[in-house]
Amino acid sequence: MFGFTTIKAFHTALQNGQTTCVEAVLFYTKAIAQNAHLNAFLEVYETEAVERAKQLDAAAANGVLAGPLHGVVVGLKDVIAHKGHTLTASSKMLGTFESVYNATVTEKLLAAGAIIIGRQNCDEFAMGSSNENSAYGPVCNAADTNKVSGGSSGGSAVAVQAGLCMISLGSDTGGSVRQPADFCGVVGIKPSYGRISRYGLIAYASSFDQIGIFSTTVEDTALVLEVIAGADEYDSTVSQRPVEPYSSAIVAPEKKYRLAYFKEALNHPSLDAAIQEQTFSFIKSMQAAGHTVEAIDFNLLEYVVPTYYVLTTAEASSNLSRYDGVRFGHRTNKVGIDLTEMYKASRSEGFGEEVKRRILLGTFVLSEGFFDAYFTKAQQVRQLLKQRTDAIFGEYDAILSPTVPSTAFTIGAKSDDPIEMFLADIYTVYPNLVGIPAISIPLFTHPNGMPFGLQLMTRSFDEMNLLQLSAQLMELKP
Ligand code: GLN
């Protein structure tokens, strides 16, 4: 029977004739059907995936692997364009919109031999931390179906957690890959700002957005990152820096790191006691393994969530203005109304509550009279955060923190309290504010039975050390 541990092991099994791409696809489509109650996938491309698997198997029979991701079964968050397939950002606003081109990451996956299995549920326009803001209902955590998956890339996280695909791609503006990865006990990475092309990614907040990867191992993350990162003539915001050979250099057990953690983060009143205790005890294991881990002051921590929500809502209000029922998106059926009423009705009907809240907030912080107090101030804080971060990386190789202050909560428990939901993003928004890469690795199990992770961060474009350190620390898993 088909089983999956790593892409490398899958390729060995393929080469030894122990499995086929068709078998892999059928295994996952069956698993998706059996786990439909998790609501991770909005659409499954079974026929197409089997067809592609047959072609890949035929090529492999002649000894040709299509590329480093030959036969790798991948799911895409419903914000990544896939030519000829529906793309909705889990919003009624986009309804039955069909992509007319592939995102660059989609192109790169396909060119490397991957098989795209389906489109994954998420918070509407990637706004949320629980996947409860999807127009298509929440995603359930496979460890406890009464609990949220996390968000916004909840479907993508649960798909990997529950073994419904090998790899998922999500997007991360303030934690949307790392936070659900933490809640679901999988690996989730948000690379540096500018490491991966965003051509074909539905924009939320453009100076924060990055595409990220979910997988079960750091090794697979490294391989997929190597494939999808790099310069792109369709996205001039991507760095021209060469992509390092992450997958072949990932094992570096002799390297000892200098890590810092923020005192304010590990002693934060919102941090769950068991998460705090297990993180401190893991720090001891790291020190015993020869790494230096030191506490440092970071008096800007309380500003990160407000700064993030001022800046991202401002950018969102601009990015989402295109969905007006004329250029893009749902148009009201109301008749006998003038142009302004038509825009208003279309946007009111098409967007969900959370998206409306953010558009209103964003328009408010940008409006004349409030601009300096909110938007300009938040930009100044962002600058301070950058300066402080540069200073920290002058002395340390990496920063660690919990990924989230609590484990996955019960569906519905926080949906009436947006502020509480925002505040729980305290650890994940910081890397996006300063553009550095960050990963959540699944190290721990809470006494309540739910998984949780550790977040690691390195200098911009130092994904190599981020992955090498992560691989080492996975070996110390308690
Ligand atoms: N939870 C954060 C928010 O709601 C992060 C979302 C994201 O990274 N897309 O904005």
Short mmCIF file of N, CA and C and ligand atoms in Angstrom, two decimals, residues 77 126-129 151-152 171-176 204 308-309 358 425, ligand 1:
data_model
loop_
_atom_site.label_atom_id
_atom_site.label_comp_id
_atom_site.label_asym_id
_atom_site.label_seq_id
_atom_site.Cartn_x
_atom_site.Cartn_y
_atom_site.Cartn_z
N LYS A 77 -3.51 26.60 -2.00
CA LYS A 77 -4.46 27.49 -1.33
C LYS A 77 -5.23 28.27 -2.39
N ALA A 126 -7.51 35.63 2.57
CA ALA A 126 -6.37 35.35 3.49
C ALA A 126 -6.41 36.18 4.75
N MET A 127 -7.60 36.65 5.12
CA MET A 127 -7.72 37.49 6.32
C MET A 127 -8.33 36.67 7.45
N GLY A 128 -7.48 36.27 8.39
CA GLY A 128 -7.99 35.53 9.53
C GLY A 128 -6.94 34.63 10.12
N SER A 129 -7.27 34.05 11.28
CA SER A 129 -6.33 33.19 11.99
C SER A 129 -7.01 31.88 12.38
N GLY A 151 -5.38 29.73 10.60
CA GLY A 151 -5.61 30.36 9.30
C GLY A 151 -4.56 31.40 9.03
N SER A 152 -4.59 31.97 7.89
CA SER A 152 -5.68 31.80 6.94
C SER A 152 -5.53 30.55 6.07
N SER A 171 -0.21 31.10 1.61
CA SER A 171 0.39 32.44 1.59
C SER A 171 0.44 32.92 3.03
N ASP A 172 1.41 33.79 3.32
CA ASP A 172 1.67 34.22 4.68
C ASP A 172 1.94 35.72 4.68
N THR A 173 0.99 36.47 5.24
CA THR A 173 1.09 37.92 5.31
C THR A 173 1.46 38.34 6.74
N GLY A 174 0.98 37.50 7.69
CA GLY A 174 1.27 37.79 9.10
C GLY A 174 1.22 36.51 9.92
N GLY A 175 1.42 35.39 9.24
CA GLY A 175 1.42 34.12 9.98
C GLY A 175 0.56 33.04 9.36
N SER A 176 -0.04 33.31 8.25
CA SER A 176 -1.02 32.38 7.68
C SER A 176 -0.49 31.03 7.25
N TYR A 204 -3.13 40.51 -0.68
CA TYR A 204 -3.81 41.00 0.54
C TYR A 204 -3.08 42.29 0.95
N TYR A 308 1.05 46.04 12.54
CA TYR A 308 0.67 45.11 11.46
C TYR A 308 -0.75 45.39 10.97
N TYR A 309 -1.69 45.55 11.90
CA TYR A 309 -3.09 45.71 11.47
C TYR A 309 -3.36 47.09 10.85
N ARG A 358 -11.92 45.05 7.56
CA ARG A 358 -10.55 45.48 7.24
C ARG A 358 -10.50 46.56 6.18
N ASP A 425 -1.87 36.93 17.06
CA ASP A 425 -0.86 36.95 15.99
C ASP A 425 0.46 37.57 16.46
N1 GLN B 1 -3.93 36.30 10.92
C1 GLN B 1 -3.30 37.34 10.17
C2 GLN B 1 -4.36 38.23 9.58
O1 GLN B 1 -5.49 37.94 9.75
C3 GLN B 1 -2.42 36.78 9.11
C4 GLN B 1 -3.09 36.47 7.84
C5 GLN B 1 -2.14 36.08 6.76
O2 GLN B 1 -0.96 35.83 7.01
N2 GLN B 1 -2.63 36.07 5.53
O3 GLN B 1 -4.09 39.18 8.95
#
